[in-house]
Structures are given as structure tokens and as C-alpha cells.
Coordinates of C-alpha atoms in Angstrom, one line a residue:
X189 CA 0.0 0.0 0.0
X190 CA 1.5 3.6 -1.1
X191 CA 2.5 5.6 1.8
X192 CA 0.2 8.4 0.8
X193 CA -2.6 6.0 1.3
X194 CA -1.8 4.6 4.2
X195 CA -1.7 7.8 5.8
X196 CA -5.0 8.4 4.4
X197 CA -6.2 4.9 6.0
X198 CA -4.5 5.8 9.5
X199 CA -6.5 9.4 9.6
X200 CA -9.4 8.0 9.0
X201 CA -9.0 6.2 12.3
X202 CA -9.5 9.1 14.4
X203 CA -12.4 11.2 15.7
X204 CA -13.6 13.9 15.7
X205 CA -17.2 15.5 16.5
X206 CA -18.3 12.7 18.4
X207 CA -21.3 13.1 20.8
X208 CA -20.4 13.6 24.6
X209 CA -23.2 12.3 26.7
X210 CA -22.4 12.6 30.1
X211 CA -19.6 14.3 31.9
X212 CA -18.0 13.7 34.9
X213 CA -17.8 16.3 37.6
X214 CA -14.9 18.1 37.6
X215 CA -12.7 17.8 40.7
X216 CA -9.6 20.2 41.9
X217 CA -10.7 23.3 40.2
X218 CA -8.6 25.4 42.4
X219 CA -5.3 26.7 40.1
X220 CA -3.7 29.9 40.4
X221 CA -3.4 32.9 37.9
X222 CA -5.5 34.2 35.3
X223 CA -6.7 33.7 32.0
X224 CA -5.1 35.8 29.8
X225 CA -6.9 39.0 28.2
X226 CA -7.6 37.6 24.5
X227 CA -8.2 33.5 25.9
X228 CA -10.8 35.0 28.4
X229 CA -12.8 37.6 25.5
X230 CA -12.5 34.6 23.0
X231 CA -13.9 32.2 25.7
X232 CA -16.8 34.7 26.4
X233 CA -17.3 35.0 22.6
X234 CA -18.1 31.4 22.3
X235 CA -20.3 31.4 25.3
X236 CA -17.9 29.2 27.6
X237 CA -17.6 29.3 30.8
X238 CA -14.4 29.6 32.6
X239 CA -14.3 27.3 34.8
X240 CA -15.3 24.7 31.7
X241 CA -11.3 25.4 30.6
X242 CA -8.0 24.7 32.1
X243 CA -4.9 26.2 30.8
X244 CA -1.2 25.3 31.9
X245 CA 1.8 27.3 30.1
X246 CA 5.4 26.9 31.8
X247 CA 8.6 27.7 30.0
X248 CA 11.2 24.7 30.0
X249 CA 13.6 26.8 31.5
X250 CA 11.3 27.5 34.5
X251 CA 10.9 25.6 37.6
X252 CA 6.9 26.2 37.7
X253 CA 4.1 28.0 35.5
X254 CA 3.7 31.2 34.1
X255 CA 0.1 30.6 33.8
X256 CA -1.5 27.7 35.5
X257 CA -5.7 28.2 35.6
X258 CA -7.6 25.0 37.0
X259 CA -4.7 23.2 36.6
X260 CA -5.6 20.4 38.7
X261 CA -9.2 20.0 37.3
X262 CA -9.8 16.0 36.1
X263 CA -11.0 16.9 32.6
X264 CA -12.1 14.3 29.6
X265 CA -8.5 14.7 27.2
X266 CA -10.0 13.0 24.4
X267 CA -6.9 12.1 21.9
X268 CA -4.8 14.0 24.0
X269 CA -4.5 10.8 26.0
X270 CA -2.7 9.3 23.3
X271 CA 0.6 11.3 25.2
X272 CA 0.6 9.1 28.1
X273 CA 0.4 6.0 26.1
X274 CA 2.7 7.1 23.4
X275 CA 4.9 8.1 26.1
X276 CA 4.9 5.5 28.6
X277 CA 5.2 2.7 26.1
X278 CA 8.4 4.6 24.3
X279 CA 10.0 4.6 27.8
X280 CA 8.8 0.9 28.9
X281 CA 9.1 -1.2 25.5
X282 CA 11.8 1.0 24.4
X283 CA 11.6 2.8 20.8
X284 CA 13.1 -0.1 19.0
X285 CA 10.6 -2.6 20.3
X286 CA 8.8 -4.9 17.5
X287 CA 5.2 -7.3 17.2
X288 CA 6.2 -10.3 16.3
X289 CA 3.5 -12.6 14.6
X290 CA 4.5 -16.0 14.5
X291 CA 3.2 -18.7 11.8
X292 CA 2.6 -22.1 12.4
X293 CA 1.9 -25.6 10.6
X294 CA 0.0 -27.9 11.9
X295 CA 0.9 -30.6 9.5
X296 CA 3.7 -32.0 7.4
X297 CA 4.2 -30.7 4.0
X298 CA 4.1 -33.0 1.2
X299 CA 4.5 -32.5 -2.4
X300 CA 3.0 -28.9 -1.7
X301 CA 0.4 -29.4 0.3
X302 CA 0.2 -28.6 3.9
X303 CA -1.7 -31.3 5.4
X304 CA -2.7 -29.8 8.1
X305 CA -4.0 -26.1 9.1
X306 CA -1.6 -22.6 8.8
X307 CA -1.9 -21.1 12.2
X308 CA -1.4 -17.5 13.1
X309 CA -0.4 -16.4 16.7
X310 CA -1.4 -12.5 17.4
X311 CA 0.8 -10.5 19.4
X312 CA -1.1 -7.3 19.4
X313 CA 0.7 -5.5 16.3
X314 CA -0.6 -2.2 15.7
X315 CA -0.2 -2.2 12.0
X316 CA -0.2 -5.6 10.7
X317 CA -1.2 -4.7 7.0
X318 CA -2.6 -6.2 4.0
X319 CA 0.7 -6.2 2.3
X320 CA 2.4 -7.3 5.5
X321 CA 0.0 -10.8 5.0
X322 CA 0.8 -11.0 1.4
X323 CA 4.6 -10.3 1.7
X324 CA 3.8 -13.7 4.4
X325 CA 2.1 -15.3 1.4
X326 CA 5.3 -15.0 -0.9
X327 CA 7.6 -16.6 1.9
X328 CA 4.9 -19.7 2.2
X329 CA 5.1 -19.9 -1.1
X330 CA 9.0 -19.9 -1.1
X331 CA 8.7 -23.1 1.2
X332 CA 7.0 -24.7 -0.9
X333 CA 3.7 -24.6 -0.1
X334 CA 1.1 -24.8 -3.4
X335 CA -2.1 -25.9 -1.1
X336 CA -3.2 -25.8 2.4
X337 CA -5.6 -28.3 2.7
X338 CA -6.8 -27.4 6.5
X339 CA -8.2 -24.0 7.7
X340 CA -6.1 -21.3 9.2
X341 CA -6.3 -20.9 13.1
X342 CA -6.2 -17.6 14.6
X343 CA -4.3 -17.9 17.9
X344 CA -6.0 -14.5 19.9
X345 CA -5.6 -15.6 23.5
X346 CA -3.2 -12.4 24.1
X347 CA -5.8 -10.2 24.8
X348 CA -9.2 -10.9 27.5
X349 CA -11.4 -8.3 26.8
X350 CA -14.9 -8.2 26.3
X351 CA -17.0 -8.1 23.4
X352 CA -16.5 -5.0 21.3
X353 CA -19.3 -3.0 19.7
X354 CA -18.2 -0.7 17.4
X355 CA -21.7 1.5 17.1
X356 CA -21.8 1.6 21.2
X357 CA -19.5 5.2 21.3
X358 CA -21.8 7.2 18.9
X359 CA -23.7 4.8 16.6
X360 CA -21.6 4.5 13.7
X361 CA -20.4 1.0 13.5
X362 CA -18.8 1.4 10.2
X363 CA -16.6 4.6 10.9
X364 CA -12.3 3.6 11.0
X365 CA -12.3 5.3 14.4
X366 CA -14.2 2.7 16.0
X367 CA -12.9 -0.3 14.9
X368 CA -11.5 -2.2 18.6
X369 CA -8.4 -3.8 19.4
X370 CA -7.7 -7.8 18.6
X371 CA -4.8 -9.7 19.1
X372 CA -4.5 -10.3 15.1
X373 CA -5.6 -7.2 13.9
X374 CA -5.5 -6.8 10.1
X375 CA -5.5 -3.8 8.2
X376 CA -7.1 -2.1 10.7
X377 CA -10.1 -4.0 9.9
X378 CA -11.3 -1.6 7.0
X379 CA -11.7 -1.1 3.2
X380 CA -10.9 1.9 1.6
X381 CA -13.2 2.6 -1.7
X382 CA -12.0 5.1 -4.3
X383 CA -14.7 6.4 -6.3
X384 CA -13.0 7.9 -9.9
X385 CA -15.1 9.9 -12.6
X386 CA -14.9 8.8 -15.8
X387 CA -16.5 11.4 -18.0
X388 CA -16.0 10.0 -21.4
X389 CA -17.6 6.6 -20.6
X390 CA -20.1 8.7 -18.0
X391 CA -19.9 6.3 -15.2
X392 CA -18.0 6.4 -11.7
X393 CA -15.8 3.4 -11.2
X394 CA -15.2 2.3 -7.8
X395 CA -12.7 0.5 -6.5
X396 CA -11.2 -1.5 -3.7
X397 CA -8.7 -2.2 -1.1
X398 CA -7.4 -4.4 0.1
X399 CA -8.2 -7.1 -2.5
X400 CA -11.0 -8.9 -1.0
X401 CA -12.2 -12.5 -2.4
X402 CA -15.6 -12.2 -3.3
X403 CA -16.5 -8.6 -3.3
X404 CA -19.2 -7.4 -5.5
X405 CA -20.5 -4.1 -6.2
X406 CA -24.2 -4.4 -6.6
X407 CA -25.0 -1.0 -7.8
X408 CA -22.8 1.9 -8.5
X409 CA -23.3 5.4 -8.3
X410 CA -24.5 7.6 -11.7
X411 CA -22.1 9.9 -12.7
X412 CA -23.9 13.5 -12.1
X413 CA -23.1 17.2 -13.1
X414 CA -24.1 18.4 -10.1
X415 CA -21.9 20.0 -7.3
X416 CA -20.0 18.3 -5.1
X417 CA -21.1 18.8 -1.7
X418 CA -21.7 16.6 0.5
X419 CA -20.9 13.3 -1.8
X420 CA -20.8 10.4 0.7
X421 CA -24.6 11.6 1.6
X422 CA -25.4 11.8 -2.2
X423 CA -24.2 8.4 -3.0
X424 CA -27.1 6.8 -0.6
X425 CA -25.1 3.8 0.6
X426 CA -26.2 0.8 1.1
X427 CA -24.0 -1.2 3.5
X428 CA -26.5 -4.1 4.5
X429 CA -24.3 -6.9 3.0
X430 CA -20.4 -5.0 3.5
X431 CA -18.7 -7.0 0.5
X432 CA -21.8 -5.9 -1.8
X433 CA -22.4 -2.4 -1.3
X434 CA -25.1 -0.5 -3.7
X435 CA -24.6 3.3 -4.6
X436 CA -28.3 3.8 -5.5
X437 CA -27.5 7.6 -5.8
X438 CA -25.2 9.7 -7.5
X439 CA -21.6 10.7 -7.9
X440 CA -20.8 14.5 -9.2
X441 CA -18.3 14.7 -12.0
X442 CA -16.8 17.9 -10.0
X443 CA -15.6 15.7 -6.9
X444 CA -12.8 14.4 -8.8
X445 CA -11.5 11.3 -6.8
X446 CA -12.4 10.6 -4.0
X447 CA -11.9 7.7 -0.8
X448 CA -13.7 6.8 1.5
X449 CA -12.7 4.4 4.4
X450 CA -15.4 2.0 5.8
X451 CA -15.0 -0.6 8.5
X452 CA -17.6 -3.4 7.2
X453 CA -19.9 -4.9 10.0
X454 CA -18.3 -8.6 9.7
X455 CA -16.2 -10.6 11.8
X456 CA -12.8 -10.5 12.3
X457 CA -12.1 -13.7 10.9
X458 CA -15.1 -13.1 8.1
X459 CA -13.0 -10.0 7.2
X460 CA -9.4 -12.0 7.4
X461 CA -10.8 -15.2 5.7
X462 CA -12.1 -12.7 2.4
X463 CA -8.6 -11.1 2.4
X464 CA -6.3 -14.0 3.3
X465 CA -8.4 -16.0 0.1
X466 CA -7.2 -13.1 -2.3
X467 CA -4.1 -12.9 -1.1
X468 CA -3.4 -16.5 -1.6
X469 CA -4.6 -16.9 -5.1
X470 CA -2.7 -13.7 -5.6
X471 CA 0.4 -16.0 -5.3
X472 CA -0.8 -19.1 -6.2
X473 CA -1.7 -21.3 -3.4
X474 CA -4.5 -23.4 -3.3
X475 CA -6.9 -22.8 0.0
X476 CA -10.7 -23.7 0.4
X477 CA -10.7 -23.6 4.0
X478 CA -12.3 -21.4 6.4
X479 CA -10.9 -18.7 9.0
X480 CA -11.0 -20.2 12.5
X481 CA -10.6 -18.6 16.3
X482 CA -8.6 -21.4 18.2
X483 CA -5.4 -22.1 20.3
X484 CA -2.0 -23.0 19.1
X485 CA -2.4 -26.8 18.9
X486 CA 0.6 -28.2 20.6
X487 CA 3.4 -29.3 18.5
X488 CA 2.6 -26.9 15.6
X489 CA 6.2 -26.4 13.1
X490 CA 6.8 -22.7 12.9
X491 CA 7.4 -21.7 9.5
X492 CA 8.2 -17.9 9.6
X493 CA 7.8 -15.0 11.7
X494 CA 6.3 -11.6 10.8
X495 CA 8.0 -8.1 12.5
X496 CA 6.0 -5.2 12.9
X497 CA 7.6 -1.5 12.1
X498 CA 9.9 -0.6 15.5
X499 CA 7.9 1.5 17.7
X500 CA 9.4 4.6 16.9
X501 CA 8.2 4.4 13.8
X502 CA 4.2 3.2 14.9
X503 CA 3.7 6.4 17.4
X504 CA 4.2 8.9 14.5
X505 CA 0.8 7.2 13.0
X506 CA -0.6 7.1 16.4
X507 CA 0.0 10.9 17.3
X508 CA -0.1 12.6 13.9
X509 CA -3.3 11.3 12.9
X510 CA -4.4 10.4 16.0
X511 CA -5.3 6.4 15.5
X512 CA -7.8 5.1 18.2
X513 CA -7.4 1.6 17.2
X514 CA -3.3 1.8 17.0
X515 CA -3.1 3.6 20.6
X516 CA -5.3 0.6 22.0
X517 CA -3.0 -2.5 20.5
X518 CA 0.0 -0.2 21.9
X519 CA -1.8 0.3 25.6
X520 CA -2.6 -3.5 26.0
X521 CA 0.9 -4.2 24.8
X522 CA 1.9 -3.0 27.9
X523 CA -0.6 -5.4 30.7
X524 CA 1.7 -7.8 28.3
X525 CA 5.0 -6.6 29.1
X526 CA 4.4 -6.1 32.6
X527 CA 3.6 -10.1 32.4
X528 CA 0.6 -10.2 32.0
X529 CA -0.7 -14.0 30.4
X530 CA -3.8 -12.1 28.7
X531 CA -3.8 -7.8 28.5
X532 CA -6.8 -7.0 30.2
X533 CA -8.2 -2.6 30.3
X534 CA -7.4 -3.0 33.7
X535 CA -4.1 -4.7 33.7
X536 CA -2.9 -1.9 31.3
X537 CA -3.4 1.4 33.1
X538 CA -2.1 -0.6 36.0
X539 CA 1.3 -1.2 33.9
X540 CA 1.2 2.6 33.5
X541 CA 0.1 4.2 36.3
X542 CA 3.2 2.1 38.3
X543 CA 5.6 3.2 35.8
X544 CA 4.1 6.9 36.2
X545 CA 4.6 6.2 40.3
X546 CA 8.0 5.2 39.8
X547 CA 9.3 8.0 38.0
X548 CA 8.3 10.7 39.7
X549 CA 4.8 11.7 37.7
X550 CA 2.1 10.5 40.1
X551 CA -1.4 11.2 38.2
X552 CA -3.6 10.2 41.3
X553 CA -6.7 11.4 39.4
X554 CA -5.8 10.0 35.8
X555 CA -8.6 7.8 34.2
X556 CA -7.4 5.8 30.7
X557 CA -10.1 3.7 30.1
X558 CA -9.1 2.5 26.7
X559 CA -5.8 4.2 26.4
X560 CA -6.9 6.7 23.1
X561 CA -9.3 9.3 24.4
X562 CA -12.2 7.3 22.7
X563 CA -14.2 7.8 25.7
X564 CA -16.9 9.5 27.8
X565 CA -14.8 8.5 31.3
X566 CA -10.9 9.2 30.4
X567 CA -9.5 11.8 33.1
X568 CA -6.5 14.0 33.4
X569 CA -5.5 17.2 34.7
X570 CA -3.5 19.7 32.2
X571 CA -1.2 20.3 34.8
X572 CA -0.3 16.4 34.5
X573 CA -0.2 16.6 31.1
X574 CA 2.2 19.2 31.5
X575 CA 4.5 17.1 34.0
X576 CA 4.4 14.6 31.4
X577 CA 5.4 16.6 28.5
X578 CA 8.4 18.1 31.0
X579 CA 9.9 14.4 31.6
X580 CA 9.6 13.7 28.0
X581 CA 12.1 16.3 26.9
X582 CA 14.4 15.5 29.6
X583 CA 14.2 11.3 28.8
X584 CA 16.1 9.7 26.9
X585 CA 13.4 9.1 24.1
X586 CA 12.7 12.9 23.8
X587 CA 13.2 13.1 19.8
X588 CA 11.0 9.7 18.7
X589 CA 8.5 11.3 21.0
X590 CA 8.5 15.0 20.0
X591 CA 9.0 14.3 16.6
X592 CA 5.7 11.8 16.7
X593 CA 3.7 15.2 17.1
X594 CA 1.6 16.6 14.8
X595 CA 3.6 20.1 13.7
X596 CA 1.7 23.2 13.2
X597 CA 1.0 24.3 9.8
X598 CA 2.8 21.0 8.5
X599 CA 1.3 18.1 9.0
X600 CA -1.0 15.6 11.1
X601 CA -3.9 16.9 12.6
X602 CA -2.2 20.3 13.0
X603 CA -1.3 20.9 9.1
X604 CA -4.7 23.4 9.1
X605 CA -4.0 25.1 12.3
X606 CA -1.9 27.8 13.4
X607 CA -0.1 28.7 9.7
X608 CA 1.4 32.2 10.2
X609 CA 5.0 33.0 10.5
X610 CA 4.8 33.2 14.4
X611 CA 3.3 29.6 14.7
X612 CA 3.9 27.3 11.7
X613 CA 6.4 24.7 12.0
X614 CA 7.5 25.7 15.7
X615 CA 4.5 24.1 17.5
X616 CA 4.9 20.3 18.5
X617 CA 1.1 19.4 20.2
X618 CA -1.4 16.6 20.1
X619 CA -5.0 17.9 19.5
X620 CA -8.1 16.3 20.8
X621 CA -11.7 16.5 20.4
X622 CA -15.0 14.8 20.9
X623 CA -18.2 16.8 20.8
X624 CA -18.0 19.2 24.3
X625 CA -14.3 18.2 24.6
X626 CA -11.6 20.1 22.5
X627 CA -7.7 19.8 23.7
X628 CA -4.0 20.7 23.0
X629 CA -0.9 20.2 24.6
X630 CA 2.9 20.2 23.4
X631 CA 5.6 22.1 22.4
X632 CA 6.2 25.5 21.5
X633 CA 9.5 27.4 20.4
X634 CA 9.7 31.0 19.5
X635 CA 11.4 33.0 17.2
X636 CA 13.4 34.6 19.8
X637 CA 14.5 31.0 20.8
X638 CA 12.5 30.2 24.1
X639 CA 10.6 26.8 24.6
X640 CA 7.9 25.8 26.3
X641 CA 5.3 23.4 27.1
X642 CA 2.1 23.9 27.2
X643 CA -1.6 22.2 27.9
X644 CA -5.5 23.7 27.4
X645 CA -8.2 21.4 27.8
X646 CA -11.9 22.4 27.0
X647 CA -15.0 20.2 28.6
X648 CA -18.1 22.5 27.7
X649 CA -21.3 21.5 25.2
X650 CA -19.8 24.3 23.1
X651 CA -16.0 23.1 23.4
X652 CA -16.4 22.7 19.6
X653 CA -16.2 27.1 19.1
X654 CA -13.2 26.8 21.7
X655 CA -10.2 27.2 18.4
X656 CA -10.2 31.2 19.0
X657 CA -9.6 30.8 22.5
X658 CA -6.8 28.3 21.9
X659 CA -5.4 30.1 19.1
X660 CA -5.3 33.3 21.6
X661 CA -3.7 31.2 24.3
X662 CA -0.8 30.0 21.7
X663 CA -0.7 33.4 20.1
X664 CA -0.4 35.9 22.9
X665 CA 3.3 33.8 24.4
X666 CA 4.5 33.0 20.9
X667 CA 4.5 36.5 19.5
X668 CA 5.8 37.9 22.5
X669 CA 8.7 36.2 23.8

């Protein structure tokens, strides 16, 4: 898969504008200081409150704040939460630290054939991909495998957690960001369409990835001469059957290509068995079996082992474009390495909040949940958030983690905000939002040389018209220092 498009896969995977239907009451309001002029008239603007907002701002050079309002409020992060994660796992797995999916026979070969089932062990991977499994295929191949007479086992005993329902956070069960962790997650368990205009032969063809065996578009969209707008509404999908979509409405000419990232409502191994099926035929081996949930059989021959990217690389997808799904394989990762048999929600923040304890960054109040900032219980404090990002640049792992942050004006989720001279490409910061829940928090260097970190978190119904206010609280240090 081209990198531009895996990009575009791994953005999908985040959210934004997502209902907030409860929120938690906010504890340790006190803070000191106030807000400054422009954050408080651009607060007041968007008709929120105060006291909805806490704002922490502390030059690196400087043994405490130079602004630090509610400070120790226990506010919903969203994304933001992806820093302790990120950050924690950097300093606990260590940046060079790699997945590694196993593959097993359970049978001889003979002549070709496997006679026996192929058996994949999940570790948790973050970003096993589609070409990751048919780069697999190729090295099956190179053994000497033409057939595969059994099924192929799914080993997923890594992870205990309970059922996941991807339309319980907002009812979308087909949106990238939703998708939930698995042991052998694939692909991030999502096809990406591409709908193309084709003028001269007036029709829109639409295609696929990954290659999936079976897949058959039932109806696609008319090409239209209409504008744009919204197009995914005008195309009135119909998802009912995920590998036979119909477009009964219309595509405009004017859109030009266009993706669109859906995670079908199927199985894992449904999903898995439709792509591992095209894959194999792809390189020629024979396979008729089905995709199956069960334990490593004792005395399984392994046959070749799979390495994810190091985990340097994986937390510049995480952060930059803010990948729910990616943050949770990474969080769980950790109940593992803390020895966990099976990574449990619960065994993970426990792995993190001791390592927190141990070095010196006690977050009494800190909620995870999930580990992403998918979520209507997460809980931090920005003036935690600004510990954190302190020990970060005095670790040892300070550049994978910086340079994992979206940068203003550049790239990530950050490539549309804060573009001017003052502000574009000297802003490090993870954003965050959910519907009544907008965040930042990072780092900021001015032109004059001085550094800072820096957090604002927003829990308000109208968090969504917070950007002035944040924009003023970035603005009024970085053009004045």
C-alpha cells in the first residue's frame, strides 16, 4: 500500500465530532493565575464558561508555570490521552521494540500441500497490514507450499477483553475510528473505496482495497453534473451486506476522486478469511478452508515470523493522525509486558500508572479507560499533562516522541492550524476533540529561541467554538517572547 494512502487509512482512524453524553464532575478546580486578556474575551465569545477550561503554560527553562488556571481539574483529554500511552510505552518497550506474529503448521508438507492447518499467533501488532500478509504469502510460497488443505487458526488468546461494539460510542459502526483492538488485527479491519469519474464513458468506477475475495458491487453510483457537496450523503449507501455495497444515488463529475474508508460490520475472521483467500490466489496457493478462532495446537512447526515496524516508527501514526485503534494494541501491549498472560483494560493502566509512580509523575486522578481518548470516562488534569510533557524532553526518548507530534501548519492533525510566521512549523502538540471536549498540549518554540510546554483542555457543550480561545492562548506567548 502507497504511503500516501496509508496515511490516508491511518487518519481515518480518528475522531472527531463525536457526541459527549455525560460528563463527569470536575474535581480540583482550584489553580492559580488568570486567564489571559484575549483566551478570556474569545472564551466569552463562544459562550464558555471559565471554569469549563484549564490552561497550563510553563517555560522549559522554568521551575513552575507562568500561567496555570484549574490546573488540577480532572478533565475528559479525548486524543490527547494518546501522550501518556505514546509516552509511557516509548520509555517501557523502548523505541526499538517490535510485534512479532508467529506462523505455524500444523501438519507435514508433502509435495505442496500442507496437510494440516496454517496457524497465526497475534501479538497485538498495531499495523499488521494487508501487504504485510501477502509479503507472508510469498515466503509460504518460497517453502514450498502450493495448497493448504486445512483451515487457518487464529491464535487470539493475548488479549481478554470483552465483546466489542463498534456502534456503542456514537452509533456509527462502520466509521475507521471505531474499529476495537484484537490480538490479530488486520489492516485495521477496513476497506478503503475510491470512487473515480470517468466522464468520457459517463460512469464512476469504484474501486477496492485491500483485494477482497468475493467482493461485488451491486450497484454503483450515476455519474452526475451536479456539485459536489456533501458526496458520501449523495451516493445513498447501502451497507447491508459489507462486501456488496449499492450506490443507489449519484456521484458529481466535479468531486474528482475521491476515498472513503469504511469498516464493514463482519467478523474478524469473516474479514481476514475474504482477504487471506485473495491474497493466496494472488500467489498461487490453493486454499478452500475457512478462517477459525482457536489455540496454538501443541506441536505446531513454525514456518516464519512476521515483524511489525519498530515502535518509533508506529507512534508517528498514532499521534499525527491520531489512530484510536493503533493507541489501544499499543496500551494493552503494555498489561503484556508487565507479564501479564492475557492484557486486560485494567491490567494496562495498571502497567502505566506504576511506571508513572516510579518516576516521579504520580497522576492520582488519571482515568485511561481505553488508552486513546475514545471515551466519555478518560481523566486528566492539564497540569499532569504538563509534567508529562516536562519528563519527555528531559528522557532519553525525547526526539522519537517530540517528533511523533503533529507540527503546526505541517502536517498531522495540525497541518490546518496555526499557519502564520509566528506559529507554523515551531509548535509540537497533540490535539483532541469529541463533541464538548476540544484539547491541546505540546511544544512550542519562538522566534526569539525560548521553549515551552504547554496544555489547554476544554469540557463544555460548546468546546467545539473553543479554536479562538486556543489560538489566543498560543498566540499571545509565541509572539511575545
Amino acid at each position: 500500500m502507497p504511503s500516501s494512502r496509508r496515511r490516508f487509512l491511518i487518519s481515518s482512524l480518528a475522531v472527531t465530532g463525536m457526541p459527549l453524553l455525560a460528563r463527569a464532575q470536575q474535581v480540583g478546580l482550584g489553580g492559580s493565575g488568570a486567564l489571559p486578556a484575549g483566551v478570556a474575551q474569545a472564551l466569552e465569545t463562544a459562550r464558555i464558561p471559565q471554569q469549563s477550561c484549564a490552561f497550563v503554560l510553563q517555560p522549559l527553562d522554568s521551575p513552575s508555570p507562568q500561567i496555570a488556571f484549574n490546573g488540577a481539574a480532572l478533565m475528559n483529554p479525548a486524543s490527547v490521552l494518546k501522550l501518556v500511552t505514546t509516552y509511557a510505552a516509548l520509555r517501557i518497550l523502548g523505541p526499538a521494540y517490535v510485534w512479532k506474529t508467529p506462523v505455524y503448521a500444523t501438519g507435514p508438507i508433502r509435495a505442496g500441500v500442507l496437510q494440516g492447518d496454517l496457524a497465526f499467533v497475534g501479538s497485538g501488532d498495531p499495523h499488521l497490514m494487508a501487504d504485510n500478509l501477502w509479503s507472508i504469502a510469498v515466503r509460504l510460497r518460497d517453502l514450498g507450499i502450493r495448497r493448504i488443505r486445512g483451515d487457518v487458526l487464529i491464535d487470539r488468546q493475548a488479549f481478554d477483553l470483552p465483546p466489542h461494539n463498534p456502534g456503542a460510542f456514537d452509533g456509527d459502526a462502520t466509521a475507521p475510528y471505531n474499529v476495537g483492538p484484537d490480538p490479530f488485527l488486520v489492516n485495521f479491519g477496513v476497506l478503503r473505496l475510491g470512487f473515480v469519474p470517468d466522464a468520457q464513458a459517463q460512469q464512476v468506477r469504484v474501486t477496492v482495497e485491500p483485494p477482497v475475495a468475493g467482493f461485488d458491487l451491486r450497484e454503483a453510483p450515476k455519474l452526475t453534473a451536479s456539485a459536489c457537496g456533501n458526496w458520501k450523503d449523495k451516493l445513498r449507501a447501502d451497507w447491508k451486506q459489507p462486501f456488496a455495497p449499492r450506490f443507489a444515488g449519484g456521484f458529481a463529475a466535479a468531486c474528482g476522486p475521491q476515498t472513503w474508508n469504511i469498516a464493514p460490520e463482519v467478523s474478524d475472521n469473516a474479514y481476514v478469511q475474504r482477504l487471506l483467500a485473495a491474497l493466496f490466489a494472488q500467489v498461487g496457493i490453493d486454499w478452500k478452508g475457512r478462517v477459525r478462532t482457536a489455540n496454538l495446537p501443541a506441536g505446531a512447526t513454525e514456518l516464519t515470523v512476521w515483524d511489525s515496524p519498530a515502535l518509533s516508527v508506529l507512534v508517528r501514526d498514532i499521534n499525527k493522525y491520531s489512530n484510536n485503534v493503533m493507541a489501544q494494541q499499543v496500551f494493552l501491549t503494555l498489561a503484556l509486558q508487565a507479564g501479564a498472560q492475557r492484557a486486560t483494560w485494567g491490567l494496562a493502566q495498571q502497567a502505566v500508572e506504576q511506571w508513572l509512580s516510579t518516576h516521579n509523575l504520580p497522576m492520582p486522578g488519571l482515568v485511561l479507560d481505553n488508552g486513546c481518548g475514545l471515551s466519555r470516562i478518560a481523566r486528566i488534569s492539564a497540569a499532569d499533562l504538563n509534567a508529562l510533557l516536562r519528563s519527555a524532553w528531559n528522557s532519553p526518548v525525547m526526539p522519537e516522541f517530540i517528533s511523533s507530534l503533529p507540527l503546526a501548519g505541517e502536517d498531522g492533525t495540525l497541518r490546518r492550524h496555526f499557519r502564520d510566521p509566528d506559529t507554523a512549523g515551531r509548535i509540537h502538540a497533540k490535539t483532541g476533540s469529541l463533541d464538548g471536549v476540544l484539547s491541546l498540549a505540546g511544544y512550542a518554540q519562538t522566534r526569539a529561541g525560548q521553549r515551552y510546554t504547554f496544555a489547554a483542555l476544554v469540557n463544555d457543550p460548546r468546546a467545539g467554538g473553543a479554536w479562538p480561545a486556543l489560538e489566543a492562548f498560543i498566540n499571545g506567548f509565541m509572539q511575545t517572547a
